[in-house]
CSV table of C-alpha atoms in Angstrom, one decimal:
chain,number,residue,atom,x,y,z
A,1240,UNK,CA,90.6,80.1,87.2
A,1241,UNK,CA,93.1,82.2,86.3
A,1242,UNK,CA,92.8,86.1,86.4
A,1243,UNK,CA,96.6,86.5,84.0
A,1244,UNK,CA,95.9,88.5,80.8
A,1245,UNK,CA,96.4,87.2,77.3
A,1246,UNK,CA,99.5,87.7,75.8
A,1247,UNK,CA,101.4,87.2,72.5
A,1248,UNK,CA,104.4,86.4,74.5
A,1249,UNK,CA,105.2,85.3,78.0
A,1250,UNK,CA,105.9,87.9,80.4
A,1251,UNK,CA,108.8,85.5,82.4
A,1252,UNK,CA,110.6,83.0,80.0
A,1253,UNK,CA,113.3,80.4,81.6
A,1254,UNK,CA,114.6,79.1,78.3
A,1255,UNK,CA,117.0,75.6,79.1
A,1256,UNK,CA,118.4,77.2,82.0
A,1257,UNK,CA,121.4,75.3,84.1
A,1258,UNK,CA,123.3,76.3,86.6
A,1259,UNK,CA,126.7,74.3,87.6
A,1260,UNK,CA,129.0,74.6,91.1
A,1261,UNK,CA,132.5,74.1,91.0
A,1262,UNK,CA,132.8,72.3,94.5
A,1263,UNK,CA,135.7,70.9,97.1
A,1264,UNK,CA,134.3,67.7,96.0
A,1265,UNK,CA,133.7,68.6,92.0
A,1266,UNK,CA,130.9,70.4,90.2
A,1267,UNK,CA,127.2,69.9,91.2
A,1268,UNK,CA,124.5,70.8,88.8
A,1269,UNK,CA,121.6,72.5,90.5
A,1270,UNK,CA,119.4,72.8,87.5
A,1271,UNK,CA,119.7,71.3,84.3
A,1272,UNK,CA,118.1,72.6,81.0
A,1273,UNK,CA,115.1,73.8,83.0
A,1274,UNK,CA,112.2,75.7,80.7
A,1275,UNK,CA,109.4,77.6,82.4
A,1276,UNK,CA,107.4,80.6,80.4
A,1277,UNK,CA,105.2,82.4,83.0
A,1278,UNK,CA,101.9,84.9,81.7
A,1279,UNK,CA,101.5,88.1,83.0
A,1280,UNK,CA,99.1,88.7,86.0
A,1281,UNK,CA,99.6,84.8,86.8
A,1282,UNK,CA,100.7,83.5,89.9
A,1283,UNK,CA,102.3,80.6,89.3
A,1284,UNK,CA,104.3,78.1,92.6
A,1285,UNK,CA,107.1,75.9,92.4
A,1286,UNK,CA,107.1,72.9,94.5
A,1287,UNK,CA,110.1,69.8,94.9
A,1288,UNK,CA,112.1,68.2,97.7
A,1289,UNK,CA,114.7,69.9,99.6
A,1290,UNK,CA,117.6,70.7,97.5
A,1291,UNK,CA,116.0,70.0,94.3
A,1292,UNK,CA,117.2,74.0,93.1
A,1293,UNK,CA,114.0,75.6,93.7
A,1294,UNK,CA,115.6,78.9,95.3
A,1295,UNK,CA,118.8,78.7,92.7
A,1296,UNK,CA,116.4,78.6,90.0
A,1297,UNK,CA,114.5,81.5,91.9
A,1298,UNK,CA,117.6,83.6,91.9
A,1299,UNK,CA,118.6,83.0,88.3
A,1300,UNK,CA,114.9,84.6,87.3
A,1301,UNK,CA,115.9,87.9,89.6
A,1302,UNK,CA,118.9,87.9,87.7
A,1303,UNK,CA,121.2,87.7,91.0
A,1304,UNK,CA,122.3,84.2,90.3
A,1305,UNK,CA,124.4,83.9,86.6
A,1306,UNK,CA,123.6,81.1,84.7
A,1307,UNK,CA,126.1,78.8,83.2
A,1308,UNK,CA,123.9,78.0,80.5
A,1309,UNK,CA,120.4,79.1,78.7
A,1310,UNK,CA,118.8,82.2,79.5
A,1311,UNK,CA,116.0,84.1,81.6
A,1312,UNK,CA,114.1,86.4,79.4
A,1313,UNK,CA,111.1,89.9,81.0
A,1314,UNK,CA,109.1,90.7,78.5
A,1315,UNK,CA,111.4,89.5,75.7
A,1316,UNK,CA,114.9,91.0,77.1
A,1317,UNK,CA,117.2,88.6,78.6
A,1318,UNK,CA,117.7,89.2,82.6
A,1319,UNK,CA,121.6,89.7,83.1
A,1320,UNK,CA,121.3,91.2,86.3
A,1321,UNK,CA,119.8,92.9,89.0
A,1322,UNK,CA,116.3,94.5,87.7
A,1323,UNK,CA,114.0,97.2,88.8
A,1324,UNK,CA,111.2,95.7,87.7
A,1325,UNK,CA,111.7,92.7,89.3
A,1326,UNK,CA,110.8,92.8,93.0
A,1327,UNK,CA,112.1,89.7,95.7
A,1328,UNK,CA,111.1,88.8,99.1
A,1329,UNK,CA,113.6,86.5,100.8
A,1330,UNK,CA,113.0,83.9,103.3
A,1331,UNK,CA,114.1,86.3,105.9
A,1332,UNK,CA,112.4,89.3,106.5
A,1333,UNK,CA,116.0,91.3,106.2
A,1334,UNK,CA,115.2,94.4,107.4
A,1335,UNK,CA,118.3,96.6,108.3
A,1336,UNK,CA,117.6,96.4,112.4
A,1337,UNK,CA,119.3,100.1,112.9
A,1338,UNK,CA,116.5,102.0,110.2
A,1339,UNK,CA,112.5,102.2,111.3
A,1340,UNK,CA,109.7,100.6,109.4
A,1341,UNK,CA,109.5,103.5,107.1
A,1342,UNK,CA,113.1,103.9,106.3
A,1343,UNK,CA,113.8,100.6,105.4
A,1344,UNK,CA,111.1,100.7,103.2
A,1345,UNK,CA,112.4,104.0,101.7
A,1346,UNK,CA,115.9,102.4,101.2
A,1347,UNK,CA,115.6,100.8,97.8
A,1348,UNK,CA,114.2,104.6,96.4
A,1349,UNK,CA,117.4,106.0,98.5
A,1350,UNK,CA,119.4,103.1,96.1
A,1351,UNK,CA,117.6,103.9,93.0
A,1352,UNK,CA,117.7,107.8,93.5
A,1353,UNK,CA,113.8,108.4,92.8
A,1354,UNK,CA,111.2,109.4,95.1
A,1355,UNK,CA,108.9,107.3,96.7
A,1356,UNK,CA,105.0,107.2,96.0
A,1357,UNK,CA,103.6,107.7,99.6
A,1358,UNK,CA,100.1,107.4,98.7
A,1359,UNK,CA,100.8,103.8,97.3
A,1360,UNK,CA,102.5,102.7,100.3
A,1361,UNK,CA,100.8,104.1,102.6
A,1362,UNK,CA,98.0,101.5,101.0
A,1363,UNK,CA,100.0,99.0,101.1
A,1364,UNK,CA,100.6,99.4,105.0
A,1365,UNK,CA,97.0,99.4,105.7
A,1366,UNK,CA,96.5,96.4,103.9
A,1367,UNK,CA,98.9,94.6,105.8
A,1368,UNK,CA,97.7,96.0,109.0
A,1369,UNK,CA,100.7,98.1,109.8
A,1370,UNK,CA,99.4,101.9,109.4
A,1371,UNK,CA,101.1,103.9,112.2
A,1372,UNK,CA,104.2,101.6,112.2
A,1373,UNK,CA,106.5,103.5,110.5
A,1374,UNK,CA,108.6,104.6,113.3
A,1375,UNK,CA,108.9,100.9,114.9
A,1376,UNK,CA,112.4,99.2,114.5
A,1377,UNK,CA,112.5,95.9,113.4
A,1378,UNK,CA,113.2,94.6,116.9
A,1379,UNK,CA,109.7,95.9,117.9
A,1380,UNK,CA,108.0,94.0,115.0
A,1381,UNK,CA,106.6,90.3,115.3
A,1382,UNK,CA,108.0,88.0,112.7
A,1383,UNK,CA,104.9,88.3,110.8
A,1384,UNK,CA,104.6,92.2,110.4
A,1385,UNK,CA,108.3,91.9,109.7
A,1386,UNK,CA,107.4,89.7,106.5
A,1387,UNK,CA,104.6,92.0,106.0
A,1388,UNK,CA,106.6,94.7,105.9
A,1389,UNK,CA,109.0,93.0,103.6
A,1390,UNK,CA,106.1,92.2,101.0
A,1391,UNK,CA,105.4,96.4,101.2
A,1392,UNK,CA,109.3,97.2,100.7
A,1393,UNK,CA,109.0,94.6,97.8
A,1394,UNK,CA,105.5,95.8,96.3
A,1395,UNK,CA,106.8,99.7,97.0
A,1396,UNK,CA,108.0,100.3,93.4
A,1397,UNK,CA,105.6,98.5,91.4
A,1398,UNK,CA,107.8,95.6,90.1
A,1399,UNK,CA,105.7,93.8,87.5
A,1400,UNK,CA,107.5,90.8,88.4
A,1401,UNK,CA,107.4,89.5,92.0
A,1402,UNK,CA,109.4,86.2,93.2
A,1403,UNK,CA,108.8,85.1,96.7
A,1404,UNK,CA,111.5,82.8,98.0
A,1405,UNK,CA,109.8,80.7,100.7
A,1406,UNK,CA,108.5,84.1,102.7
A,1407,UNK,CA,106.3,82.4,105.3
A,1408,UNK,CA,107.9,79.2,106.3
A,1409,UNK,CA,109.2,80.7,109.5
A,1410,UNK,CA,105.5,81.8,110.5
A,1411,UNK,CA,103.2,79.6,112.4
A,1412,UNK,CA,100.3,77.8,110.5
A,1413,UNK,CA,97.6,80.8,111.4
A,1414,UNK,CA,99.7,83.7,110.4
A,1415,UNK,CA,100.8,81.9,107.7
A,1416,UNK,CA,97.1,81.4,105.8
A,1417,UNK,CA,97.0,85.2,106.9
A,1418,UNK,CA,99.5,85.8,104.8
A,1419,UNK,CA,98.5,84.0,101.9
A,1420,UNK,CA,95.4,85.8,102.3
A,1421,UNK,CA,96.9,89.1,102.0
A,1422,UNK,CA,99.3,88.1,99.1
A,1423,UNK,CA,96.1,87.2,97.3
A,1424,UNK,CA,93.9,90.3,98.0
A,1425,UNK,CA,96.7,92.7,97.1
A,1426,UNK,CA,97.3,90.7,93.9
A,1427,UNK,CA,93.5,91.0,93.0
A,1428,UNK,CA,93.8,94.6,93.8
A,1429,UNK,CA,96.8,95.6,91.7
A,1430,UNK,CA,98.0,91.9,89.9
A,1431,UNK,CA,101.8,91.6,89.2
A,1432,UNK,CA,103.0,89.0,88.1
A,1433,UNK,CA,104.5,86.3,91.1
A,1434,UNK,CA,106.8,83.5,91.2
A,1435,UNK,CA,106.4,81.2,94.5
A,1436,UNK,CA,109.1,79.0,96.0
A,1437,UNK,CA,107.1,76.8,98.9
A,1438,UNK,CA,107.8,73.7,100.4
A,1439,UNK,CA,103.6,73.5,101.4
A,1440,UNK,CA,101.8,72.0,98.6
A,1441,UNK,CA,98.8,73.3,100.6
A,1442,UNK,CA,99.9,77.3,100.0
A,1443,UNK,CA,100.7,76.4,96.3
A,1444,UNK,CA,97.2,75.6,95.8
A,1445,UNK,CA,95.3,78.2,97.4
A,1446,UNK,CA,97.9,80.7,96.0
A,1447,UNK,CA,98.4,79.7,92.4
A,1448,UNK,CA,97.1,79.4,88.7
A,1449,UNK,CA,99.5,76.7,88.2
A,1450,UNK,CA,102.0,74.9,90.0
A,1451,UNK,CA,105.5,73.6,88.8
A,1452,UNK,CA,106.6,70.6,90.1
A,1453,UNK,CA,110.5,69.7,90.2
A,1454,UNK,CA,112.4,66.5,89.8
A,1455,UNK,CA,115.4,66.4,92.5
A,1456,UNK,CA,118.7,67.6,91.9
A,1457,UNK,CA,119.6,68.4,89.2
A,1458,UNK,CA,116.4,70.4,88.8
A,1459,UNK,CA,114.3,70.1,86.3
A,1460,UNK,CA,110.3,70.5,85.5
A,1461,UNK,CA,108.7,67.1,86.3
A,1462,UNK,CA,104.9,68.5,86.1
A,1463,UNK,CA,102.9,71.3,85.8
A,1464,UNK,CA,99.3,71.9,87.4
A,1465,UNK,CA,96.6,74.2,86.7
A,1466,UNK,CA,94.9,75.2,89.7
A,1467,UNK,CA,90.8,75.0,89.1
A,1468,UNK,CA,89.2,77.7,91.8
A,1469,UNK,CA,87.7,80.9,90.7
A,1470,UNK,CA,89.5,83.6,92.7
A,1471,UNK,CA,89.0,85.1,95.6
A,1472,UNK,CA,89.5,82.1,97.7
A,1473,UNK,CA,88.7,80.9,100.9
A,1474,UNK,CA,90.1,79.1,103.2
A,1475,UNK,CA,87.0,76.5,103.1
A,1476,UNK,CA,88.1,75.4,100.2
A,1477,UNK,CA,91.5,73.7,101.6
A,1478,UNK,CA,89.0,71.1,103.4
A,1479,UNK,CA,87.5,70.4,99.8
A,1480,UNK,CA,88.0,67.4,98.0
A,1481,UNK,CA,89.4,68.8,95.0
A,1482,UNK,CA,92.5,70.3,97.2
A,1483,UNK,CA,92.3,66.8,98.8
A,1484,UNK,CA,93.0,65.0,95.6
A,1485,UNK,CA,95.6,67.5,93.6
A,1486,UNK,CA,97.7,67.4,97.2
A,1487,UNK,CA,97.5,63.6,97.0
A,1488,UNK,CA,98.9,64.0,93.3
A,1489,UNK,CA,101.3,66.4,93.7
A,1490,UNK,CA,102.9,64.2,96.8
A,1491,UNK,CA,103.3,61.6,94.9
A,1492,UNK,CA,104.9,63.3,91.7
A,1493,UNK,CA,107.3,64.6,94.8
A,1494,UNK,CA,107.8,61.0,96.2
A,1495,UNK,CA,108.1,59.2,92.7
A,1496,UNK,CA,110.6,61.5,91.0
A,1497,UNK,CA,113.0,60.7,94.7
A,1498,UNK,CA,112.5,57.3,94.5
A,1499,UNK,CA,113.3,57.1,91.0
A,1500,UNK,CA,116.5,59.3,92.0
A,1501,UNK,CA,117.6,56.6,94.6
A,1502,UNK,CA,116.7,53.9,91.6
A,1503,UNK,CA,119.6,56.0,89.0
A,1504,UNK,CA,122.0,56.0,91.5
A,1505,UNK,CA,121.7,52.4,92.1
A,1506,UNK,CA,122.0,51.1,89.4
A,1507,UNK,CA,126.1,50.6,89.1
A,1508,UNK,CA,127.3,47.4,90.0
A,1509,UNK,CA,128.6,46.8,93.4
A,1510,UNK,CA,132.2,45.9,93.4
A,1511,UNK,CA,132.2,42.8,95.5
A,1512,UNK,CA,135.3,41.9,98.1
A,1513,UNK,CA,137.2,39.1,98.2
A,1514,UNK,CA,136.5,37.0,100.7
């Protein structure tokens, strides 16, 4: 069940978006006339195989990537670049190793030139267990309250637009469903709107409202699931089998769309030589 609000318009729109390469070896077309409309409040994942342009899609939504052709639209106004209301946590943690806890998570206000709301941080970093962390370097910081403390930098300003680029795939499988936890119950708490690149069909489902699956390269949307649990979820509910069956599903939307890939690219004639 999904907790997004109704709206007369979507609060993400990717409208036919494609983004080319010019290569050693000639251009390579990530995407290709991908369209995606996401509501606000909704959390919505996007799944496909390695190198299908997942993240290059991610990027063109935060505006960092430049299309080469359709458009990315918040709230109506096409996305041209960098935008404070869209917030991004990398795959990497990226925390600058020579400023504390606190000061890193100062540095986008520093950027910006506006001051930061202590209060709201300061509950952010006792959600995420790190209250009293504030003058710890990064270096002193498990990978996991370093990712934490990414998702705080990220939430600091109150993006209404979050996109998470594959945050938790360096974690081990406990933190990790910590983590997804936590993402969860500071949604419910204050619900942005979040965009989800993960290669674990198992964190799309207990994260999402719906979740995108993509053809391989060049990217485009091969299927879109809604995700049926009422929210807040539990982890007991991974073991059901209604997650059982929509992982099956989703796996073989995944497996399909590359075999049908190796299918195209086989199907030129073979020059045969002379014997």
């Amino acid at each position: 069940m999904s907790a997004a609000a109704p709206s007369a318009q979507p609060k993400l729109r990717v409208k036919n978006a494609t983004k080319a390469y010019n290569t050693r070896s000639g251009e390579l077309v990530a995407i290709d006339r991908c369209s995606l409309d996401v509501k606000a409040g909704e959390i919505v994942s996007i799944v496909g195989p390695s190198g299908c342009g997942k993240t290059t899609l991610l990027w063109s939504m935060s505006g960092l990537h430049k299309l080469s052709s359709g458009e990315v639209l918040l709230d109506g106004k096409p996305v041209n670049g960098p935008n404070p209301e869209i917030g991004m946590v990398f795959q990497d943690a990226n925390l600058l190793p020579w400023r504390n806890l606190d000061a890193n998570i100062n540095f986008p206000f520093e950027i910006k030139g506006t001051k930061p709301d202590r209060a709201w941080i300061d509950d952010l970093l006792g959600r995420v267990g790190l209250s009293g962390f504030g003058g710890r370097f990064p270096r002193e910081l498990s990978g996991g309250m370093q990712q934490r403390a990414a998702l705080v930098r990220a939430l600091s300003f109150k993006p209404s637009v979050l996109l998470m680029d594959e945050p938790f795939g360096a974690l081990d499988a406990f933190t990790r469903e910590e983590m997804n936890q936590l993402v969860e119950e500071i949604w419910m708490a204050a619900p942005t709107t979040i965009v989800l690149i993960t290669h674990s069909i198992e964190e799309a489902i207990f994260l999402s409202d719906r979740i995108v699956v993509m053809s391989p390269r060049p990217g485009r949307v091969a299927a879109v699931h809604d995700v049926p649990f009422a929210r807040p979820r539990s982890l007991e509910i991974m073991s059901t089998r209604e997650v059982f069956d929509l992982t099956n599903v989703i796996k073989r939307e995944i497996v399909g769309e590359q075999k049908s890939r190796y299918v195209r690219s086989s199907d030129a004639p073979v020059a045969q030589s002379a014997v």
